[in-house]
Coordinates of C-alpha atoms (C1' of nucleotides) in Angstrom, one line a residue:
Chain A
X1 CA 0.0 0.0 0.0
X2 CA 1.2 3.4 -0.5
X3 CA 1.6 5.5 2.8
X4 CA 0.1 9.0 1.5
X5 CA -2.6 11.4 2.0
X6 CA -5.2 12.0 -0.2
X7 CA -4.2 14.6 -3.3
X8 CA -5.2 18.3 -2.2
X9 CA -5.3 16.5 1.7
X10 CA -2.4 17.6 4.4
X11 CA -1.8 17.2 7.6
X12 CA -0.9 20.1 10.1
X13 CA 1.6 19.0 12.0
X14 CA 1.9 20.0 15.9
X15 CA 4.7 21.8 15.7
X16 CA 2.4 24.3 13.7
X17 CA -0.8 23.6 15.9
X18 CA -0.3 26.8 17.9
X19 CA -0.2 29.4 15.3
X20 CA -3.4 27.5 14.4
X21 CA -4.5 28.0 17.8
X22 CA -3.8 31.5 17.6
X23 CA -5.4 32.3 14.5
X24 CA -8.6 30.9 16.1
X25 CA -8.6 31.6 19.5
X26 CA -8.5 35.6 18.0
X27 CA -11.4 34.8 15.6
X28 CA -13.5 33.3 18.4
X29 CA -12.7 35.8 20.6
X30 CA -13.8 38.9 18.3
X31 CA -17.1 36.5 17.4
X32 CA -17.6 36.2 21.4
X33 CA -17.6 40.4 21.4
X34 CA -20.3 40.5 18.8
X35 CA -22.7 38.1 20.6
X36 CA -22.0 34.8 18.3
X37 CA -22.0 31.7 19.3
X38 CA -20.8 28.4 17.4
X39 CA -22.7 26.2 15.4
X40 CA -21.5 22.7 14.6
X41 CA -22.3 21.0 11.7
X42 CA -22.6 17.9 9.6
X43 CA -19.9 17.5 7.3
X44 CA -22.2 15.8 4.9
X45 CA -25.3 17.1 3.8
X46 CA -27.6 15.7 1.1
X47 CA -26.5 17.2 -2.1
X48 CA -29.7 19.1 -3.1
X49 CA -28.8 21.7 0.0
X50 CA -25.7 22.8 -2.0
X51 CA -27.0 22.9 -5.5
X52 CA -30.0 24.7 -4.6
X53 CA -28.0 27.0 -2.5
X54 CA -24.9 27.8 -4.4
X55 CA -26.5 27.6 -7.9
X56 CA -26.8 24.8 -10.5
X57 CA -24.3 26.3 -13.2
X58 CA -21.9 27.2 -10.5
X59 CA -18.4 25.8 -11.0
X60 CA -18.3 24.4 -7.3
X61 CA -21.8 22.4 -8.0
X62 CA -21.2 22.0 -12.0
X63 CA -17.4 19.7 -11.0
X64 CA -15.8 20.5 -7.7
X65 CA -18.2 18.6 -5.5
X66 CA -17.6 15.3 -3.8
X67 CA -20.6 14.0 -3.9
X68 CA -21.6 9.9 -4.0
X69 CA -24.8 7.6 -3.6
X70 CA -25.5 7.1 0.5
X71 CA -26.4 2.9 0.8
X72 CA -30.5 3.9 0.1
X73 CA -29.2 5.6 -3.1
X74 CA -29.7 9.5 -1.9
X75 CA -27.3 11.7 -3.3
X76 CA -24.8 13.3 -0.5
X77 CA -22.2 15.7 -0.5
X78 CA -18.8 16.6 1.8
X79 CA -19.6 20.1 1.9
X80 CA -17.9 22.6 -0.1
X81 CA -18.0 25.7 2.1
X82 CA -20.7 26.6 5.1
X83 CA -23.2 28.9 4.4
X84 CA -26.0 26.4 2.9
X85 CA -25.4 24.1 6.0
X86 CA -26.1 27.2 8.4
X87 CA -29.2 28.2 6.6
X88 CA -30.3 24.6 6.5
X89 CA -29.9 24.3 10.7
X90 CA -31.5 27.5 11.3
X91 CA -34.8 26.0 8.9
X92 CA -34.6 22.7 10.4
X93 CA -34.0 23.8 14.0
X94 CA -36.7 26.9 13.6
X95 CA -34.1 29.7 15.3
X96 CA -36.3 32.1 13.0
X97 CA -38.8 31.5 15.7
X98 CA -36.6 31.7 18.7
X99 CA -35.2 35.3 18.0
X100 CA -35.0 37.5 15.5
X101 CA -31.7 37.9 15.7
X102 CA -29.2 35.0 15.1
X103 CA -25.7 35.0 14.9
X104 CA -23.7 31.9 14.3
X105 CA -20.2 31.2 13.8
X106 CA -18.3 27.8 12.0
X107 CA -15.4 26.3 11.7
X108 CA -14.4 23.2 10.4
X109 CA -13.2 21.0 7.1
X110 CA -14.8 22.2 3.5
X111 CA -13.8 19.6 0.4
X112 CA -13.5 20.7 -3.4
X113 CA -12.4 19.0 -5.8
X114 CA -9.8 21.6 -7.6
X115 CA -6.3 21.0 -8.8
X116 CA -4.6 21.8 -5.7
X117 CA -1.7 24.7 -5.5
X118 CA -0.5 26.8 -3.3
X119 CA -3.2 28.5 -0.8
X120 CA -5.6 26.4 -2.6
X121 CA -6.7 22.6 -1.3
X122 CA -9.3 20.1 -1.1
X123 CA -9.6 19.8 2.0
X124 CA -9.2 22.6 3.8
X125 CA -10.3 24.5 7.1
X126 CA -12.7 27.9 6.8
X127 CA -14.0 30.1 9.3
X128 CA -17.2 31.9 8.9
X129 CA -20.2 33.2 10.6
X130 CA -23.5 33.9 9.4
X131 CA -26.0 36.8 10.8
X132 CA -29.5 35.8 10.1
X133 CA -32.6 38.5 10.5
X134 CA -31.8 41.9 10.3
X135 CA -31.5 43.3 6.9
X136 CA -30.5 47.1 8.0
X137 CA -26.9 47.9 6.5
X138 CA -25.9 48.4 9.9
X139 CA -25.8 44.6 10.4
X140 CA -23.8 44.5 6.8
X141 CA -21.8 46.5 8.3
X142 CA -21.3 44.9 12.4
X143 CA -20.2 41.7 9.7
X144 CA -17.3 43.1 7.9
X145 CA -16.2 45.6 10.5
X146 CA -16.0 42.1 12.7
X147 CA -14.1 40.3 10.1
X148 CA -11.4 43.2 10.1
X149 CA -11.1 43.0 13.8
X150 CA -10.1 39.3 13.7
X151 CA -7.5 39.8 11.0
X152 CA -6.4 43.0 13.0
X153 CA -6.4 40.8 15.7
X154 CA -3.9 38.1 14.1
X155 CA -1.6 40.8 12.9
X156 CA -1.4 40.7 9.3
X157 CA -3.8 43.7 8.2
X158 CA -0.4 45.0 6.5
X159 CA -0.8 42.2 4.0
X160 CA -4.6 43.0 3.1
X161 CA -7.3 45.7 1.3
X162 CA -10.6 45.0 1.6
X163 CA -12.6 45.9 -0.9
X164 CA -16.5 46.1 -1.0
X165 CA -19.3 46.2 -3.7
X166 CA -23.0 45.9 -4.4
X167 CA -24.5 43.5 -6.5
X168 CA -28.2 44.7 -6.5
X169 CA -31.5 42.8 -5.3
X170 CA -33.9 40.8 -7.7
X171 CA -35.3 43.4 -8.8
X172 CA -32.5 45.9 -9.9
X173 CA -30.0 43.2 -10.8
X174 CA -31.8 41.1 -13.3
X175 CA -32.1 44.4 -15.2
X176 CA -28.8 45.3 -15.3
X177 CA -27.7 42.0 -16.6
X178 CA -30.0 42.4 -19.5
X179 CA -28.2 46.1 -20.0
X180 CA -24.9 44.1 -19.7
X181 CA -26.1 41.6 -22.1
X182 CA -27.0 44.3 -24.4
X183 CA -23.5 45.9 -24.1
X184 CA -21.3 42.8 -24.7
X185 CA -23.3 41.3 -27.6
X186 CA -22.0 43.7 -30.2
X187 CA -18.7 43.2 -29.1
X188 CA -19.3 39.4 -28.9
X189 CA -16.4 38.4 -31.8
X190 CA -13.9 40.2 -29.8
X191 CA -14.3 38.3 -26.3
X192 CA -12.5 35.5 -25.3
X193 CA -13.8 31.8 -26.1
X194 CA -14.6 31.3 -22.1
X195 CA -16.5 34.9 -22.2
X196 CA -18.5 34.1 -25.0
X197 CA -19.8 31.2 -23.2
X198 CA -20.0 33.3 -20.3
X199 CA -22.7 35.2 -21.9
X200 CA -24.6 33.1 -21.9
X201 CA -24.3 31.5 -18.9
X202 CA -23.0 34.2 -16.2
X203 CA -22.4 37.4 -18.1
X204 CA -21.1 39.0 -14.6
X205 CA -18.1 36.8 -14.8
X206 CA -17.0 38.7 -18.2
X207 CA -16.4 41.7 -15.7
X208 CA -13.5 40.0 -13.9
X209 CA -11.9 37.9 -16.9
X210 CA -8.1 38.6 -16.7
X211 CA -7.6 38.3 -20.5
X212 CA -6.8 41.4 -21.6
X213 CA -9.2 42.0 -24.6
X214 CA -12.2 41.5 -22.4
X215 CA -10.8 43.9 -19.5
X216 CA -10.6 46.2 -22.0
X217 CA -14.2 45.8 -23.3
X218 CA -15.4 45.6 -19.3
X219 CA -13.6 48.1 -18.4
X220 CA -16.4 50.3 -20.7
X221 CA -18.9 48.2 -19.4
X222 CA -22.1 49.6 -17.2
X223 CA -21.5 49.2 -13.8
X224 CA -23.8 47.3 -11.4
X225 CA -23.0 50.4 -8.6
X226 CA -24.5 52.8 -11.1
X227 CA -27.7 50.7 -12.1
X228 CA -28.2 50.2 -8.4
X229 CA -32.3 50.7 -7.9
X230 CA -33.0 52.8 -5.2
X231 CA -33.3 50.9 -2.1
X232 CA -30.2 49.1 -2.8
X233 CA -28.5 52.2 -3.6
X234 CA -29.4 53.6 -0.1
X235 CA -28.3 50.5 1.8
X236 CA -24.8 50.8 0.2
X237 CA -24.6 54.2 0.6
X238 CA -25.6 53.5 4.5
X239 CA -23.3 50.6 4.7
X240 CA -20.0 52.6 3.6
X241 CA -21.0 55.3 5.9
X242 CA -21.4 53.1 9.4
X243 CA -17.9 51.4 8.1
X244 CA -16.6 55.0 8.0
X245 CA -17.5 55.6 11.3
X246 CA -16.2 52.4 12.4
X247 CA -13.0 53.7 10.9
X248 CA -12.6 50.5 8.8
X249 CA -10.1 51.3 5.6
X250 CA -11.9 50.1 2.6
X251 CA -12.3 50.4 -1.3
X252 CA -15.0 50.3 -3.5
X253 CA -14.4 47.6 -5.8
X254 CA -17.4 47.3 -8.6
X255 CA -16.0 44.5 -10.4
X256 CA -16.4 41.9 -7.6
X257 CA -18.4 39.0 -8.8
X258 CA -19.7 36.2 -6.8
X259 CA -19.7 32.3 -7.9
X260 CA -22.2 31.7 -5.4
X261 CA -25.7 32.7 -6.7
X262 CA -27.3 33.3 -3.4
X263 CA -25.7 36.7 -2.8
X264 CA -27.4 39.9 -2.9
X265 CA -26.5 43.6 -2.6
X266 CA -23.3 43.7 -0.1
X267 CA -20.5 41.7 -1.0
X268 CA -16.6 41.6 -0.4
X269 CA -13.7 40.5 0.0
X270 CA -10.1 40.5 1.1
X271 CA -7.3 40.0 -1.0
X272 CA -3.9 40.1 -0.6
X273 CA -1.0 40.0 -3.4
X274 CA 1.1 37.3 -1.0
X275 CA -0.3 34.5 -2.0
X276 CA 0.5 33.6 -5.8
X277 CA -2.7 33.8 -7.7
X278 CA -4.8 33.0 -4.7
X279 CA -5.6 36.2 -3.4
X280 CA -8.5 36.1 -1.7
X281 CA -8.3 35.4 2.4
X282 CA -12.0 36.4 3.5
X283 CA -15.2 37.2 1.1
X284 CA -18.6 37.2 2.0
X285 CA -22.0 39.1 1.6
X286 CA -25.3 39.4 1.7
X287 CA -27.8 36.9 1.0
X288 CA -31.6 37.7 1.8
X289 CA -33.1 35.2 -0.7
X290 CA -31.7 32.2 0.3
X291 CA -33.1 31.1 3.6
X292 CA -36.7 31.2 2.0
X293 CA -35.1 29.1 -1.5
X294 CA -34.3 26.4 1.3
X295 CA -37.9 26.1 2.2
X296 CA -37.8 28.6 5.6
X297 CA -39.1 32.0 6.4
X298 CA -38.0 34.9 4.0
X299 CA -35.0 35.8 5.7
X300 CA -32.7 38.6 5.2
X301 CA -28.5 37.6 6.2
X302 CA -25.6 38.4 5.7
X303 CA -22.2 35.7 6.6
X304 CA -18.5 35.3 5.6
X305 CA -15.7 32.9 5.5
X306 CA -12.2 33.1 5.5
X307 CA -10.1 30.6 4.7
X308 CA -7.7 29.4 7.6
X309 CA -4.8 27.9 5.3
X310 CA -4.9 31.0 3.9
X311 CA -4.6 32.7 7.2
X312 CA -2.1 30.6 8.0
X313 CA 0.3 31.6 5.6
X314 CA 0.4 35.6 5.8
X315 CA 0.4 34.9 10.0
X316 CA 3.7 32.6 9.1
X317 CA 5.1 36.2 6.7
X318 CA 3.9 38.3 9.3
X319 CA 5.6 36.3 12.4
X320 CA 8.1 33.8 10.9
X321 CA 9.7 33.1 14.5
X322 CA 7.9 30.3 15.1
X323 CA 5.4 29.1 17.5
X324 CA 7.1 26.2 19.1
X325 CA 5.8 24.6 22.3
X326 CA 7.2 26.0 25.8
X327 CA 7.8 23.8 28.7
X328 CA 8.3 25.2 32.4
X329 CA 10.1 22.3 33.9
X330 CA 12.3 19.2 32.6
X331 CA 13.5 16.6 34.9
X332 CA 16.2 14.5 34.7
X333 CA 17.3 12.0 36.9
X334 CA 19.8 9.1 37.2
X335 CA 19.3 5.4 39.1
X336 CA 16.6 4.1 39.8
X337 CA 15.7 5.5 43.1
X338 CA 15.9 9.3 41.1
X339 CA 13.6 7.8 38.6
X340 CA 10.4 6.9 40.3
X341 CA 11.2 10.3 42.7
X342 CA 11.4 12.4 39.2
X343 CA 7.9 10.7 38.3
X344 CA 6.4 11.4 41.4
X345 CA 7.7 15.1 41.5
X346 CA 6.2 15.2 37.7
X347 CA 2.8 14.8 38.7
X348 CA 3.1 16.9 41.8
X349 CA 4.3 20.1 39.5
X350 CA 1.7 19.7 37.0
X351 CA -0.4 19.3 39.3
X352 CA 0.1 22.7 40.4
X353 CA -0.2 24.0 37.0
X354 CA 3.8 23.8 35.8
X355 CA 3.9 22.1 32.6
X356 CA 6.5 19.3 33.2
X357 CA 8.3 16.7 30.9
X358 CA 10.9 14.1 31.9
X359 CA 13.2 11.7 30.6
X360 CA 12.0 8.2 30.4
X361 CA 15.1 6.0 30.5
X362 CA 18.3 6.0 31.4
X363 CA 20.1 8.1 29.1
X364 CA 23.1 10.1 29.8
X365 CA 22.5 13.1 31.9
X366 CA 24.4 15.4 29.1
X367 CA 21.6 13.8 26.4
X368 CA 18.9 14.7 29.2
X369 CA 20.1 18.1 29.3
X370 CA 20.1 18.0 25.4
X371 CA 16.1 17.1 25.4
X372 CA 15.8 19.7 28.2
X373 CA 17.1 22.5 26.1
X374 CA 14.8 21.3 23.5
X375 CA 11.8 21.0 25.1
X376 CA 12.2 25.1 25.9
X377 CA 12.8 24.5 29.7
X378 CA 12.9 27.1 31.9
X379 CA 14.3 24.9 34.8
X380 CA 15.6 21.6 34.4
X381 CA 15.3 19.5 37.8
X382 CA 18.3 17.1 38.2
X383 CA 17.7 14.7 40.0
X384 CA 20.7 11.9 40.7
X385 CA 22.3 9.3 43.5
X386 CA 23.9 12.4 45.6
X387 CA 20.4 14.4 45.5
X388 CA 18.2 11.0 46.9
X389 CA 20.3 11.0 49.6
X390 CA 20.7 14.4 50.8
X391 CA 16.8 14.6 50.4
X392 CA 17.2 18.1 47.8
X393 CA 16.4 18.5 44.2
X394 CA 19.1 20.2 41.8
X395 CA 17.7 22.8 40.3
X396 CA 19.2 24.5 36.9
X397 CA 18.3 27.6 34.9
X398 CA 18.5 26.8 31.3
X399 CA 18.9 30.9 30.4
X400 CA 21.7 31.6 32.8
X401 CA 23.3 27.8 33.4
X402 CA 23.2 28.6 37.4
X403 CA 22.5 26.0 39.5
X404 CA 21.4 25.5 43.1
X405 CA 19.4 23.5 45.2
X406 CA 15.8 23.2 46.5
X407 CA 16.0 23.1 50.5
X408 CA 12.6 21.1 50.8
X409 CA 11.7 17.1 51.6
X410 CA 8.8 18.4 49.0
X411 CA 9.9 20.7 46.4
X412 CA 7.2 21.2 44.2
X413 CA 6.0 24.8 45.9
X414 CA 9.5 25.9 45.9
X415 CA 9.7 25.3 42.4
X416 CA 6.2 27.1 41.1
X417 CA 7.1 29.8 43.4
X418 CA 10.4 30.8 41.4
X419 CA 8.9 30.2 37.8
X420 CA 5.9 32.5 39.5
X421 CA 8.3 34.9 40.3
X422 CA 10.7 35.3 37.1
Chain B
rG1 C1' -9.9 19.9 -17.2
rU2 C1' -5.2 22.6 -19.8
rG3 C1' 0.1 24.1 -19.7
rG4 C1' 5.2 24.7 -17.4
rG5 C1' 8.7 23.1 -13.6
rU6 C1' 10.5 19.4 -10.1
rG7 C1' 11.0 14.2 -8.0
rU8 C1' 18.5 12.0 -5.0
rA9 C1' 19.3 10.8 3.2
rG10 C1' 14.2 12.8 8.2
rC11 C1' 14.6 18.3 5.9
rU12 C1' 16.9 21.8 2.1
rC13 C1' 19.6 20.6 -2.0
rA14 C1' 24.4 19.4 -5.2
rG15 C1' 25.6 15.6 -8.9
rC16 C1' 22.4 14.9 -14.8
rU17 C1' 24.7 19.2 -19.7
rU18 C1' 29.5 15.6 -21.6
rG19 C1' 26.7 7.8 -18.9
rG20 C1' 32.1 4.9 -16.1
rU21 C1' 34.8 2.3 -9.1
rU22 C1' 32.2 2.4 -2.5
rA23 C1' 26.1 8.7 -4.7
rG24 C1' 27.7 13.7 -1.8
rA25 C1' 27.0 18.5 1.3
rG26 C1' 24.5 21.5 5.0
rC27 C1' 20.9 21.0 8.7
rG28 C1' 18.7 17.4 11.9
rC29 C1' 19.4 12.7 14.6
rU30 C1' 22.8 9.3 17.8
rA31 C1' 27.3 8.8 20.5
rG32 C1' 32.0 10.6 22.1
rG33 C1' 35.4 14.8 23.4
rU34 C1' 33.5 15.9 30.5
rU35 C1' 32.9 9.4 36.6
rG36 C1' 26.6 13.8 36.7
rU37 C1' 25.7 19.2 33.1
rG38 C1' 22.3 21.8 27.3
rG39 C1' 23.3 25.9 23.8
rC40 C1' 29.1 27.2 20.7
rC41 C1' 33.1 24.1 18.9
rC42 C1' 35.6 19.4 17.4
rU43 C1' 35.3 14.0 16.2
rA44 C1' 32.8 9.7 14.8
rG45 C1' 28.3 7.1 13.4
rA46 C1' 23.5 5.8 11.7
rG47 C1' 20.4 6.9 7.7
rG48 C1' 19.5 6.3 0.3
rU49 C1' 14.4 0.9 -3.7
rC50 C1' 18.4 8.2 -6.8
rG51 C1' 9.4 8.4 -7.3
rC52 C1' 7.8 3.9 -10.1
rG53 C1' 7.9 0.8 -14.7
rG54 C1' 10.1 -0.1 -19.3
rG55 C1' 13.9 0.9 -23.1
rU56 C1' 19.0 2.2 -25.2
rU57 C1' 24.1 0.6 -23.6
rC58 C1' 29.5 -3.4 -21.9
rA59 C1' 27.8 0.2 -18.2
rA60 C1' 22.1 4.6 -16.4
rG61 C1' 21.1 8.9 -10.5
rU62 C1' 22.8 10.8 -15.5
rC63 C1' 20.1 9.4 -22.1
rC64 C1' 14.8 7.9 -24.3
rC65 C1' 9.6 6.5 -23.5
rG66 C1' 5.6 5.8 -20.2
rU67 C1' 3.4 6.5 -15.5
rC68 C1' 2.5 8.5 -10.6
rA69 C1' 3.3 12.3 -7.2
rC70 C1' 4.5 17.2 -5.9
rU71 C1' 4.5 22.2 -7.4
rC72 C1' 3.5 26.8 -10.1
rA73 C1' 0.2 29.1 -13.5
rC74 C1' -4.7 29.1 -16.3
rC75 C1' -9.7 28.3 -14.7
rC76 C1' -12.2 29.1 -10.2
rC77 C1' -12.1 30.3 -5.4
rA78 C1' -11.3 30.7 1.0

RNA sequence: GUGGGUGUAGCUCAGCUUGGUUAGAGCGCUAGGUUGUGGCCCUAGAGGUCGCGGGUUCAAGUCCCGUCACUCACCCCA
């Protein structure tokens, strides 16, 4: 058998688990501020959530799903990114009757299938959170003011624009993709072979195609921003002015383009230009429609997800020291006798609180001490023949090599006192 | 799905152009230099199906073909 993950499948290893920890522990904590709380979720959900969700021609439900039969032949699906789950619990669980507020936050595995590169996998970790019932642009704004703070919070802001747009309700935006329609058709020859088809089947995407004919063409293209109708136009007027006062740094970005159909007026995202071609960390948006295309309540939202590879990377540019683990205490011991007394004296520190490693053999002291500097020790307890029988514990400071020697029968107060007090 | 690059020690890589004895380095690991003392230094050691399969050749890590994987880019996205 071969002894490998999975293609687009990794493993974080532990000695990059606490810059993971980090990264969340922020998130969660700037969620907790806002009033959200966590919402776990099925990893599998039965396939028609997504495709009615995301949209039938979208390239995520069109060939990046993993989706197989379930033993009674229903259709299921690993899910490829949060949102539709959310929407589906907050139906299924009735939380539109419990408040009219609901705030929810995620985290956890999302699968597509997409030829993995850098920044990009199949399996990878996102974080979001959803807010469900309000549809004032001041919660449009709480969202993405909140989503700042957490990347603030990890540090790496430097790295990062956020840009925002509008993409119009279903009245206002069906129109302007007839006006679009009516725009690129003339110029039809001169477009790419993907943005002819795109025409056709999502005539928004043309606006963001990289090749540098259609750019051109786009480029005179009407915007979305202009052909907002008039309620829309007022919520993202009155979103950009509560992020003003919030003093969140943003741009106006009208060509951002969703490939998820449920959005609706507020969207964005946030890029960076560290990350090879995969530039975006964070997007979300607006979605009022799609709570009530699931089969609940018409309910106005608006949610986000960031993606925590992604994260992971510009935190690793941002602080490349390294997050290695920190031990208070080693112990090492020689004979027998010191052995059982270093185990005993172990459990005693930790539990006080110390963290606490010891050798488990009967290696050399010097290769103890080795292990001890590695582990990050503080204090390394040595504990040998002389020490057993004059009752003390040795006690060495692995910054400033000084030794001397714990006075007690019981040394374990002793000891948390002088880490306390360093 | 399409194109480029790369697969040699645990890790990062040299060697391939121009085929030729036992395939190297740095880091890491283990031990010694100190009867019980880490980091720096010195010495020694362990560790390799040269991705896999086939072909050419007296001879292949090196050349050719295939294949798989990784990677970057396109596409799309977190």
């Amino acid at each position: 058998m071969e002894t490998r993950s999975i293609r687009g499948f990794h493993d974080v290893l532990p000695e990059d688990a606490k810059r993971w920890h980090r990264v969340e522990e922020t998130a969660k904590a700037v969620f907790e501020l806002h009033g959200f709380s966590e919402l776990r979720m099925p990893v599998l959900e039965f396939t028609e959530i997504f495709a009615r969700s995301l949209g039938t021609t979208t390239d995520i439900v069109e060939k990046e799903m993993y989706t197989f039969a379930d033993r009674d032949g229903s259709s299921l699906t690993l899910r490829p990114e949060g949102t539709a789950g959310v929407a589906r619990s907050y139906i299924e669980n009735s939380m539109w009757a419990k408040s009219p507020v609901t705030k929810i936050y995620y985290t956890g595995m999302m699968f597509r299938h997409e030829r993995p590169q850098k920044g990009r996998y199949r399996g990878f970790y996102q974080i979001g959170a959803e807010l469900l019932g309000p549809e004032e642009p001041a919660s449009d704004a709480e969202l993405i003011s909140m989503v700042w703070n957490i990347l603030e919070g990890t540090g790496i802001t430097k790295y990062l624009t956020l840009e925002i747009s509008s993409l119009g309700d279903g009245i206002c935006r069906p129109q302007y993709k007839e006006k679009l329609v009516a725009f690129f058709a003339p110029e039809r020859e001169r477009l790419c072979e993907d943005c002819q088809r795109r025409l056709e089947t999502n005539p928004l995407r043309i606006l963001d195609c990289k090749v540098k004919g259609c750019s051109e063409i786009a480029s005179r293209a009407p915007r979305m921003i202009d052909s907002l109708c008039a309620d829309c136009a007022s919520h993202f007027a009155e979103v950009r002015e509560a992020l003003d006062s919030a003093g969140v740094p943003y741009v106006v970005n009208p060509g951002i383009v969703r490939g998820l159909d449920y959005y609706t007026r507020t969207v964005f995202e946030i890029t960076t230009g560290e990350l090879g071609s995969q530039n975006a960390v964070a997007a979300g948006g607006r979605y009022d429609g799609l709570v009530e295309e699931l089969g609940g309540p018409r309910t106005p939202a608006v949610g986000f997800a960031m993606g925590m590879e992604r994260l992971i990377l510009l935190h690793q540019a941002a602080f490349p020291e390294g997050f290695g683990r920190e031990i208070s205490v080693f112990i090492a011991h020689m004979g027998e006798e010191a052995r059982k007394r270093a185990f005993r004296l172990a459990s005693e520190l930790r539990g006080l609180g110390i963290s606490t490693e010891m050798e488990y053999g009967g290696k050399s002291l010097k290769s103890q001490l080795k292990r001890a500097d590695k582990s990050g020790a503080r204090l390394t307890l040595i504990i040998g023949e002389d020490e057993i029988r004059r009752g003390v514990v040795k006690v060495r400071d692995m910054d400033t090599g000084k030794e001397d020697e714990t006075t007690e029968i019981n040394p374990g107060l002793e000891i948390a006192g002088r880490l306390g007090g360093k």
